[in-house]
CSV table of C-alpha atoms in Angstrom, one decimal:
chain,number,residue,atom,x,y,z
A,546,UNK,CA,-8.7,-9.2,1.8
A,547,UNK,CA,-9.9,-5.6,2.0
A,548,UNK,CA,-9.1,-2.4,0.5
A,549,UNK,CA,-8.8,1.4,1.3
A,550,UNK,CA,-11.0,4.0,0.3
A,551,UNK,CA,-9.4,6.9,-1.1
A,552,UNK,CA,-8.8,10.1,1.1
A,553,UNK,CA,-9.9,13.6,0.2
A,554,UNK,CA,-7.3,16.0,-1.0
A,555,UNK,CA,-6.8,19.1,1.2
A,556,UNK,CA,-3.6,20.6,0.3
A,557,UNK,CA,-2.5,22.8,-2.5
A,558,UNK,CA,0.3,21.8,-4.8
A,559,UNK,CA,3.7,23.3,-4.3
A,560,UNK,CA,5.5,24.4,-7.3
A,561,UNK,CA,8.0,21.7,-8.3
A,562,UNK,CA,9.9,21.0,-11.6
A,563,UNK,CA,8.2,18.7,-13.7
A,564,UNK,CA,9.6,15.4,-13.3
A,565,UNK,CA,11.9,13.8,-15.9
A,566,UNK,CA,12.7,10.2,-16.6
A,567,UNK,CA,16.3,9.0,-16.1
A,568,UNK,CA,16.8,5.6,-17.9
A,569,UNK,CA,19.8,4.9,-15.8
A,570,UNK,CA,18.2,5.3,-12.4
A,571,UNK,CA,17.9,2.0,-10.4
A,572,UNK,CA,14.5,2.9,-9.1
A,573,UNK,CA,12.7,4.0,-12.2
A,574,UNK,CA,8.9,3.3,-10.8
A,575,UNK,CA,6.0,5.3,-10.6
A,576,UNK,CA,4.3,6.4,-7.0
A,577,UNK,CA,2.1,9.4,-6.7
A,578,UNK,CA,1.0,10.5,-3.4
A,579,UNK,CA,-2.5,9.9,-2.4
A,580,UNK,CA,-5.3,12.4,-2.6
A,581,UNK,CA,-5.8,13.6,1.1
A,582,UNK,CA,-2.1,13.7,1.9
A,583,UNK,CA,-2.8,15.7,4.9
A,584,UNK,CA,-6.2,14.4,6.0
A,585,UNK,CA,-4.7,13.1,9.1
A,586,UNK,CA,-4.1,15.9,11.6
A,587,UNK,CA,-2.3,15.5,14.9
A,588,UNK,CA,0.9,13.6,15.8
A,589,UNK,CA,2.1,11.5,12.9
A,590,UNK,CA,2.2,8.4,15.4
A,591,UNK,CA,-1.5,8.7,16.0
A,592,UNK,CA,-3.6,8.1,12.9
A,593,UNK,CA,-7.3,8.2,13.0
A,594,UNK,CA,-9.6,4.8,12.7
A,595,UNK,CA,-8.8,2.7,9.9
A,596,UNK,CA,-10.6,3.6,6.6
A,597,UNK,CA,-12.7,0.8,4.7
A,598,UNK,CA,-10.7,-0.6,1.9
A,599,UNK,CA,-11.5,-0.1,-1.7
A,600,UNK,CA,-12.2,-3.3,-4.1
A,601,UNK,CA,-10.6,-3.9,-7.3
A,602,UNK,CA,-7.5,-5.3,-8.6
A,603,UNK,CA,-6.4,-2.4,-10.6
A,604,UNK,CA,-3.5,-0.3,-9.3
A,605,UNK,CA,-4.5,2.6,-7.2
A,606,UNK,CA,-4.1,5.9,-8.9
A,607,UNK,CA,-3.8,7.6,-5.4
A,608,UNK,CA,-0.2,8.4,-5.6
A,609,UNK,CA,-0.5,11.8,-7.3
A,610,UNK,CA,1.6,14.6,-6.2
A,611,UNK,CA,0.2,16.1,-2.8
A,612,UNK,CA,-0.9,19.6,-3.1
A,613,UNK,CA,0.9,21.8,-0.8
A,614,UNK,CA,0.8,25.6,-0.4
A,615,UNK,CA,3.8,27.6,-1.1
A,616,UNK,CA,5.0,29.7,1.7
A,617,UNK,CA,7.3,32.6,1.8
A,618,UNK,CA,8.2,32.2,5.4
A,619,UNK,CA,9.4,28.7,6.8
A,620,UNK,CA,6.8,27.2,9.2
A,621,UNK,CA,7.7,27.0,13.0
A,622,UNK,CA,9.1,24.0,14.6
A,623,UNK,CA,6.0,23.8,16.7
A,624,UNK,CA,3.8,23.3,13.5
A,625,UNK,CA,6.2,20.9,12.2
A,626,UNK,CA,6.0,18.5,14.9
A,627,UNK,CA,2.5,18.1,14.3
A,628,UNK,CA,3.0,17.1,10.7
A,629,UNK,CA,3.7,13.9,9.3
A,630,UNK,CA,7.5,12.9,8.5
A,631,UNK,CA,8.9,12.4,5.1
A,632,UNK,CA,10.1,8.7,4.8
A,633,UNK,CA,12.3,7.2,1.9
A,634,UNK,CA,13.4,3.7,1.8
A,635,UNK,CA,16.6,2.0,0.6
A,636,UNK,CA,16.2,0.8,-2.7
A,637,UNK,CA,17.6,-2.7,-1.5
A,638,UNK,CA,18.5,-4.5,1.6
A,639,UNK,CA,22.1,-4.2,2.7
A,640,UNK,CA,23.9,-1.8,5.1
A,641,UNK,CA,25.6,0.0,2.2
A,642,UNK,CA,22.7,0.3,-0.3
A,643,UNK,CA,21.7,3.6,-1.4
A,644,UNK,CA,18.3,5.2,-0.7
A,645,UNK,CA,15.5,5.7,-3.5
A,646,UNK,CA,15.5,8.8,-5.4
A,647,UNK,CA,12.3,10.4,-4.5
A,648,UNK,CA,10.6,13.6,-3.4
A,649,UNK,CA,7.7,14.6,-1.2
A,650,UNK,CA,6.0,17.7,-1.8
A,651,UNK,CA,5.6,18.2,1.9
A,652,UNK,CA,9.3,19.5,1.6
A,653,UNK,CA,8.1,22.1,-0.6
A,654,UNK,CA,6.5,24.0,2.4
A,655,UNK,CA,10.1,24.5,3.7
A,656,UNK,CA,11.6,26.0,0.6
A,657,UNK,CA,13.3,22.5,-0.4
A,658,UNK,CA,12.5,21.9,-4.1
A,659,UNK,CA,12.4,18.9,-5.9
A,660,UNK,CA,15.7,19.6,-7.7
A,661,UNK,CA,17.6,20.6,-4.4
A,662,UNK,CA,16.2,17.4,-2.5
A,663,UNK,CA,17.0,15.1,-5.1
A,664,UNK,CA,20.5,16.6,-5.5
A,665,UNK,CA,20.9,16.2,-1.8
A,666,UNK,CA,19.9,12.6,-2.1
A,667,UNK,CA,22.3,11.8,-4.8
A,668,UNK,CA,25.1,13.4,-2.7
A,669,UNK,CA,24.1,11.6,0.4
A,670,UNK,CA,24.1,8.3,-1.5
A,671,UNK,CA,27.5,8.9,-2.6
A,672,UNK,CA,28.6,9.4,0.9
A,673,UNK,CA,26.7,6.7,2.3
A,674,UNK,CA,27.7,3.9,0.0
A,675,UNK,CA,31.3,2.6,-0.8
A,676,UNK,CA,30.9,2.9,-4.5
A,677,UNK,CA,32.2,6.3,-4.9
A,678,UNK,CA,35.7,7.3,-4.7
A,679,UNK,CA,37.6,9.9,-2.9
A,680,UNK,CA,38.7,11.4,-6.4
A,681,UNK,CA,35.0,11.6,-7.3
A,682,UNK,CA,33.8,13.1,-4.3
A,683,UNK,CA,36.6,15.9,-4.8
A,684,UNK,CA,35.6,16.3,-8.2
A,685,UNK,CA,32.0,16.6,-7.3
A,686,UNK,CA,33.1,19.3,-4.8
A,687,UNK,CA,35.1,21.3,-7.3
A,688,UNK,CA,31.8,21.8,-9.4
A,689,UNK,CA,29.6,22.4,-6.6
A,690,UNK,CA,31.5,25.0,-4.6
A,691,UNK,CA,30.7,28.0,-6.9
A,692,UNK,CA,27.1,27.2,-7.7
A,693,UNK,CA,24.7,29.8,-7.7
A,694,UNK,CA,22.1,27.5,-5.8
A,695,UNK,CA,22.6,27.8,-2.1
A,696,UNK,CA,21.5,24.1,-1.6
A,697,UNK,CA,24.1,22.9,-4.3
A,698,UNK,CA,26.7,25.2,-2.5
A,699,UNK,CA,26.0,23.6,0.7
A,700,UNK,CA,26.1,20.2,-0.3
A,701,UNK,CA,29.7,20.9,-1.8
A,702,UNK,CA,30.7,22.5,1.5
A,703,UNK,CA,29.4,19.1,3.3
A,704,UNK,CA,31.7,17.1,0.9
A,705,UNK,CA,34.6,19.6,1.6
A,706,UNK,CA,34.1,18.9,5.3
A,707,UNK,CA,34.6,15.2,4.6
A,708,UNK,CA,37.8,15.8,2.4
A,709,UNK,CA,39.2,18.3,5.0
A,710,UNK,CA,39.0,15.8,7.8
A,711,UNK,CA,40.3,13.1,5.5
A,712,UNK,CA,37.3,11.0,6.2
A,713,UNK,CA,36.6,10.0,2.6
A,714,UNK,CA,37.5,6.4,3.2
A,715,UNK,CA,35.7,5.9,6.5
A,716,UNK,CA,32.2,5.3,5.7
A,717,UNK,CA,30.6,5.5,9.0
A,718,UNK,CA,32.7,8.8,10.1
A,719,UNK,CA,31.9,10.6,6.6
A,720,UNK,CA,28.3,9.6,6.7
A,721,UNK,CA,27.9,11.1,10.3
A,722,UNK,CA,29.9,14.1,9.4
A,723,UNK,CA,27.9,14.8,6.4
A,724,UNK,CA,24.5,14.2,8.3
A,725,UNK,CA,25.4,16.7,11.1
A,726,UNK,CA,26.6,19.4,8.7
A,727,UNK,CA,23.5,19.2,6.5
A,728,UNK,CA,21.1,19.1,9.6
A,729,UNK,CA,22.9,22.4,11.0
A,730,UNK,CA,23.0,24.2,7.7
A,731,UNK,CA,19.9,22.9,5.7
A,732,UNK,CA,17.4,21.3,7.7
A,733,UNK,CA,17.4,22.7,11.3
A,734,UNK,CA,17.1,26.3,10.1
A,735,UNK,CA,13.8,25.0,8.5
A,736,UNK,CA,12.4,23.2,11.6
A,737,UNK,CA,13.4,19.9,10.3
A,738,UNK,CA,15.7,17.0,11.4
A,739,UNK,CA,17.2,14.5,8.9
A,740,UNK,CA,18.3,10.9,10.0
A,741,UNK,CA,18.5,7.4,8.9
A,742,UNK,CA,16.8,5.0,11.0
A,743,UNK,CA,16.2,1.3,11.0
A,744,UNK,CA,12.9,-0.7,10.3
A,745,UNK,CA,12.7,-1.6,14.0
A,746,UNK,CA,13.4,2.1,15.2
A,747,UNK,CA,11.0,3.5,12.5
A,748,UNK,CA,8.2,1.1,14.2
A,749,UNK,CA,9.0,2.8,17.3
A,750,UNK,CA,9.1,6.4,16.2
A,751,UNK,CA,5.6,6.1,14.4
A,752,UNK,CA,4.2,4.3,17.2
A,753,UNK,CA,3.0,1.7,15.0
A,754,UNK,CA,0.8,-1.1,16.6
A,755,UNK,CA,3.2,-3.8,15.1
A,756,UNK,CA,6.7,-4.0,14.0
A,757,UNK,CA,5.1,-5.7,10.6
A,758,UNK,CA,5.5,-2.5,8.5
A,759,UNK,CA,3.9,-3.9,5.4
A,760,UNK,CA,1.0,-6.1,6.5
A,761,UNK,CA,-0.9,-8.5,4.2
A,762,UNK,CA,-1.0,-7.0,0.8
A,763,UNK,CA,-4.1,-5.5,-0.5
A,764,UNK,CA,-5.7,-5.9,-3.8
A,765,UNK,CA,-4.6,-2.0,-4.5
A,766,UNK,CA,-1.1,-2.8,-3.7
A,767,UNK,CA,-1.0,-5.7,-6.3
A,768,UNK,CA,0.6,-3.6,-9.1
A,769,UNK,CA,2.7,-1.2,-7.1
A,770,UNK,CA,6.4,-1.5,-7.4
A,771,UNK,CA,8.2,-2.9,-4.4
A,772,UNK,CA,9.4,0.4,-3.1
A,773,UNK,CA,5.8,1.9,-3.9
A,774,UNK,CA,4.3,-0.6,-1.7
A,775,UNK,CA,6.8,-0.1,1.0
A,776,UNK,CA,5.6,3.6,1.5
A,777,UNK,CA,2.0,2.9,0.7
A,778,UNK,CA,1.7,0.7,3.6
A,779,UNK,CA,2.8,3.7,5.9
A,780,UNK,CA,0.8,6.3,3.9
A,781,UNK,CA,-1.4,6.8,7.0
A,782,UNK,CA,1.5,7.9,9.0
A,783,UNK,CA,3.9,9.7,6.7
A,784,UNK,CA,3.8,12.2,3.9
A,785,UNK,CA,3.4,10.9,0.3
A,786,UNK,CA,6.5,10.5,-2.0
A,787,UNK,CA,6.8,10.6,-5.7
A,788,UNK,CA,9.5,8.4,-7.2
A,789,UNK,CA,9.1,9.9,-10.6
A,790,UNK,CA,11.9,12.5,-10.2
A,791,UNK,CA,14.4,14.1,-12.6
A,792,UNK,CA,17.7,13.0,-13.7
A,793,UNK,CA,20.8,13.6,-11.6
A,794,UNK,CA,22.0,17.3,-11.9
A,795,UNK,CA,25.4,17.6,-14.2
A,796,UNK,CA,27.0,18.2,-10.6
A,797,UNK,CA,26.1,14.8,-9.2
A,798,UNK,CA,25.6,12.7,-12.3
A,799,UNK,CA,29.2,10.8,-12.2
A,800,UNK,CA,28.6,10.1,-8.6
A,801,UNK,CA,25.1,8.9,-9.1
A,802,UNK,CA,26.0,6.6,-12.0
A,803,UNK,CA,28.9,5.2,-9.6
A,804,UNK,CA,26.1,4.6,-7.2
A,805,UNK,CA,23.7,3.2,-9.6
A,806,UNK,CA,26.5,0.7,-11.0
A,807,UNK,CA,27.0,-0.6,-7.3
A,808,UNK,CA,23.2,-1.2,-7.1
A,809,UNK,CA,22.9,-3.1,-10.2
A,810,UNK,CA,24.6,-6.0,-8.4
A,811,UNK,CA,21.6,-6.2,-6.2
A,812,UNK,CA,19.1,-5.6,-8.7
A,813,UNK,CA,17.9,-9.1,-8.7
A,814,UNK,CA,16.5,-8.6,-5.3
A,815,UNK,CA,13.8,-6.4,-6.5
A,816,UNK,CA,13.2,-8.9,-9.6
A,817,UNK,CA,12.8,-11.7,-7.1
A,818,UNK,CA,10.4,-9.9,-5.0
A,819,UNK,CA,8.4,-8.8,-7.9
A,820,UNK,CA,8.3,-12.4,-9.3
A,821,UNK,CA,7.3,-13.7,-5.8
A,822,UNK,CA,4.5,-11.1,-5.7
A,823,UNK,CA,3.3,-12.2,-9.2
A,824,UNK,CA,2.9,-16.0,-8.0
A,825,UNK,CA,1.2,-14.7,-4.9
A,826,UNK,CA,-1.1,-12.7,-6.8
A,827,UNK,CA,-2.0,-15.6,-9.1
A,828,UNK,CA,-2.7,-17.7,-6.3
A,829,UNK,CA,-5.0,-15.0,-4.8
A,830,UNK,CA,-6.7,-14.6,-8.0
A,831,UNK,CA,-7.2,-18.1,-8.5
A,832,UNK,CA,-8.9,-18.5,-5.0
A,833,UNK,CA,-10.9,-15.5,-5.8
A,834,UNK,CA,-12.1,-16.8,-9.2
A,835,UNK,CA,-13.1,-20.1,-7.5
A,836,UNK,CA,-15.2,-18.3,-5.1
A,837,UNK,CA,-16.9,-16.1,-7.6
A,838,UNK,CA,-17.8,-19.1,-9.4
A,839,UNK,CA,-19.3,-21.0,-6.4
A,840,UNK,CA,-21.0,-17.6,-5.3
A,841,UNK,CA,-22.6,-17.4,-8.9
A,842,UNK,CA,-24.0,-21.0,-8.7
A,843,UNK,CA,-25.2,-20.4,-5.2
A,844,UNK,CA,-27.1,-17.2,-6.3
A,845,UNK,CA,-28.5,-19.1,-9.2
A,846,UNK,CA,-29.9,-21.8,-6.9
A,847,UNK,CA,-31.2,-19.1,-4.5
A,848,UNK,CA,-33.2,-17.6,-7.2
A,849,UNK,CA,-34.5,-21.3,-8.3
A,850,UNK,CA,-35.3,-21.9,-4.7
A,851,UNK,CA,-37.5,-19.0,-4.5
A,852,UNK,CA,-39.3,-19.7,-7.8
A,853,UNK,CA,-40.0,-23.3,-6.5
A,854,UNK,CA,-41.3,-21.8,-3.2
A,855,UNK,CA,-43.5,-19.7,-5.2
A,856,UNK,CA,-44.6,-22.7,-7.3
A,857,UNK,CA,-45.3,-24.9,-4.1
A,858,UNK,CA,-47.4,-22.3,-2.6
A,859,UNK,CA,-49.6,-22.0,-5.8
A,860,UNK,CA,-50.1,-25.8,-5.9
A,861,UNK,CA,-50.8,-26.0,-2.4
A,862,UNK,CA,-53.6,-23.3,-2.9
A,863,UNK,CA,-54.8,-25.2,-5.8
A,864,UNK,CA,-55.0,-28.4,-4.0
A,865,UNK,CA,-56.9,-26.8,-1.1
A,866,UNK,CA,-59.2,-25.0,-3.3
A,867,UNK,CA,-59.8,-28.1,-5.4
A,868,UNK,CA,-60.2,-30.4,-2.4
A,869,UNK,CA,-62.4,-28.0,-0.4
A,870,UNK,CA,-64.8,-28.0,-3.2
A,871,UNK,CA,-65.0,-32.0,-3.3
A,872,UNK,CA,-65.3,-31.8,0.6
A,873,UNK,CA,-68.4,-30.1,0.4
A,874,UNK,CA,-70.0,-32.3,-2.0
A,875,UNK,CA,-69.2,-35.2,0.2
A,876,UNK,CA,-70.4,-33.7,3.3
A,877,UNK,CA,-73.6,-35.8,3.3
A,878,UNK,CA,-71.4,-38.9,2.2
A,879,UNK,CA,-70.7,-41.9,4.1
A,880,UNK,CA,-68.1,-41.7,7.0
A,881,UNK,CA,-65.8,-44.3,5.1
A,882,UNK,CA,-65.6,-42.2,2.0
A,883,UNK,CA,-65.2,-38.9,3.8
A,884,UNK,CA,-62.3,-40.4,5.8
A,885,UNK,CA,-60.7,-41.8,2.5
A,886,UNK,CA,-61.2,-38.5,0.9
A,887,UNK,CA,-59.3,-36.8,3.9
A,888,UNK,CA,-56.4,-39.0,3.7
A,889,UNK,CA,-56.2,-38.3,0.1
A,890,UNK,CA,-56.0,-34.7,0.7
A,891,UNK,CA,-53.6,-34.8,3.5
A,892,UNK,CA,-51.3,-37.0,1.4
A,893,UNK,CA,-51.3,-34.5,-1.4
A,894,UNK,CA,-50.6,-31.6,1.1
A,895,UNK,CA,-47.8,-33.7,2.9
A,896,UNK,CA,-46.1,-34.4,-0.5
A,897,UNK,CA,-46.0,-30.9,-1.4
A,898,UNK,CA,-44.6,-29.9,1.9
A,899,UNK,CA,-41.9,-32.6,1.6
A,900,UNK,CA,-40.9,-31.3,-1.6
A,901,UNK,CA,-40.6,-27.7,-0.3
A,902,UNK,CA,-38.6,-28.7,2.7
A,903,UNK,CA,-36.2,-30.8,0.6
A,904,UNK,CA,-35.5,-28.0,-1.7
A,905,UNK,CA,-34.8,-25.8,1.3
A,906,UNK,CA,-32.4,-28.3,2.8
A,907,UNK,CA,-30.6,-28.7,-0.4
A,908,UNK,CA,-30.0,-25.2,-0.7
A,909,UNK,CA,-29.0,-24.9,3.0
A,910,UNK,CA,-26.6,-27.8,2.3
A,911,UNK,CA,-25.0,-25.8,-0.6
A,912,UNK,CA,-24.8,-22.6,1.5
A,913,UNK,CA,-23.0,-24.7,4.3
A,914,UNK,CA,-20.6,-26.2,1.8
A,915,UNK,CA,-20.0,-22.6,0.4
A,916,UNK,CA,-19.0,-21.1,3.9
A,917,UNK,CA,-16.8,-24.1,4.6
A,918,UNK,CA,-14.9,-23.5,1.2
A,919,UNK,CA,-14.8,-19.8,2.2
A,920,UNK,CA,-13.1,-20.8,5.5
A,921,UNK,CA,-10.5,-23.0,3.8
A,922,UNK,CA,-9.8,-20.3,1.3
A,923,UNK,CA,-9.2,-17.6,4.0
A,924,UNK,CA,-6.7,-19.9,5.9
A,925,UNK,CA,-5.0,-20.7,2.5
A,926,UNK,CA,-4.8,-16.9,1.8
A,927,UNK,CA,-3.6,-16.3,5.1
A,928,UNK,CA,-0.9,-19.0,4.6
A,929,UNK,CA,0.1,-17.3,1.2
A,930,UNK,CA,0.4,-13.8,2.8
A,931,UNK,CA,2.7,-15.3,5.6
A,932,UNK,CA,5.1,-16.4,3.1
A,933,UNK,CA,5.1,-12.8,1.6
A,934,UNK,CA,9.1,-12.3,1.3
A,935,UNK,CA,8.4,-8.4,0.8
A,936,UNK,CA,7.1,-8.4,4.5
A,937,UNK,CA,10.1,-10.3,5.8
A,938,UNK,CA,13.0,-8.5,3.7
A,939,UNK,CA,11.5,-4.7,4.8
A,940,UNK,CA,12.4,-5.4,8.3
A,941,UNK,CA,16.2,-5.2,7.1
A,942,UNK,CA,15.9,-1.8,5.4
A,943,UNK,CA,17.1,1.5,6.6
A,944,UNK,CA,15.1,4.6,6.0
A,945,UNK,CA,15.7,8.4,5.6
A,946,UNK,CA,13.6,9.9,8.2
A,947,UNK,CA,12.8,13.7,7.9
A,948,UNK,CA,10.7,15.2,10.7
A,949,UNK,CA,10.2,18.2,12.9
A,950,UNK,CA,13.2,19.4,14.8
């Protein structure tokens, strides 16, 4: 079980509205982007060598907003390709489940504000899920079409495209049409491309070494929400995202509420995963406490052994000194007396050496037992990690994937 050392922050923060909290949201969780959001240069599918993992059970505070500079000009597509993509997961498994409401400051570089992007997500979720009626889509278009905000107006035009082709009742067609329209009108002019990908395709696009997107849980992930952990596991490959975003705009609130009502039916999935993780953490911590307790005993025994070794050394020197003086006095004595004296001397030294060896062997035995217990713990922890439901369910998710065009 290891932990990640925090990255160093490198980018300046884009100006985005302060997030507000929407009590009606289905994913009210906190995830601040890690410092060092852009430490890894180069292709997003080729991260540098893995960093050492930090210790500690407390939740990491590395998901603060990534600092990105404002730019008056949209970066070229060439520079975007070498940047990391923005990744947003579905809030629950299921083909028609919506995506989390979130924002990445990486989008601020391309003149897409938090309010605009979250509004885009709200409209996309309305179109992507079956919980929004044609009438609600029409009403949303009515309030968006004359908006002074260019992105809001574009979103209204995207809805109009669906209504004009009578695709409002055809989920796949209306999603594809809206995706194509927004790519042409919003993302491609900024050197970006928006798509929805499966977990399987995501592993390929990011050139991940394994299709296991989450990997074994780390201590710093213990207290992240389900969706925070999903993004945290891929933080070396993608831009950080913040799930603490403002409430739906007045234009999208009715549709967002309809989407949230549909998601509420599957809300228990996240609760189940959270409960499963809590039990898993309890098992991990129980093993950790047992290990620490045994380690403390072993350390105490090691101190005792060191003290005993010093004591045996002093006793041995004392015996040698005392017996040496007696030996000098008996140098003129009979051979029998000298032999008896030498035997007595040797016996005292042998007894002390035997006690010293017994103490060493006793400590080595305790060390060996500790190592064996650790091996058993590691196997037990591995088994616990293999039963992590979050790692299995993430394979069924779809993801919003925004990359350089």
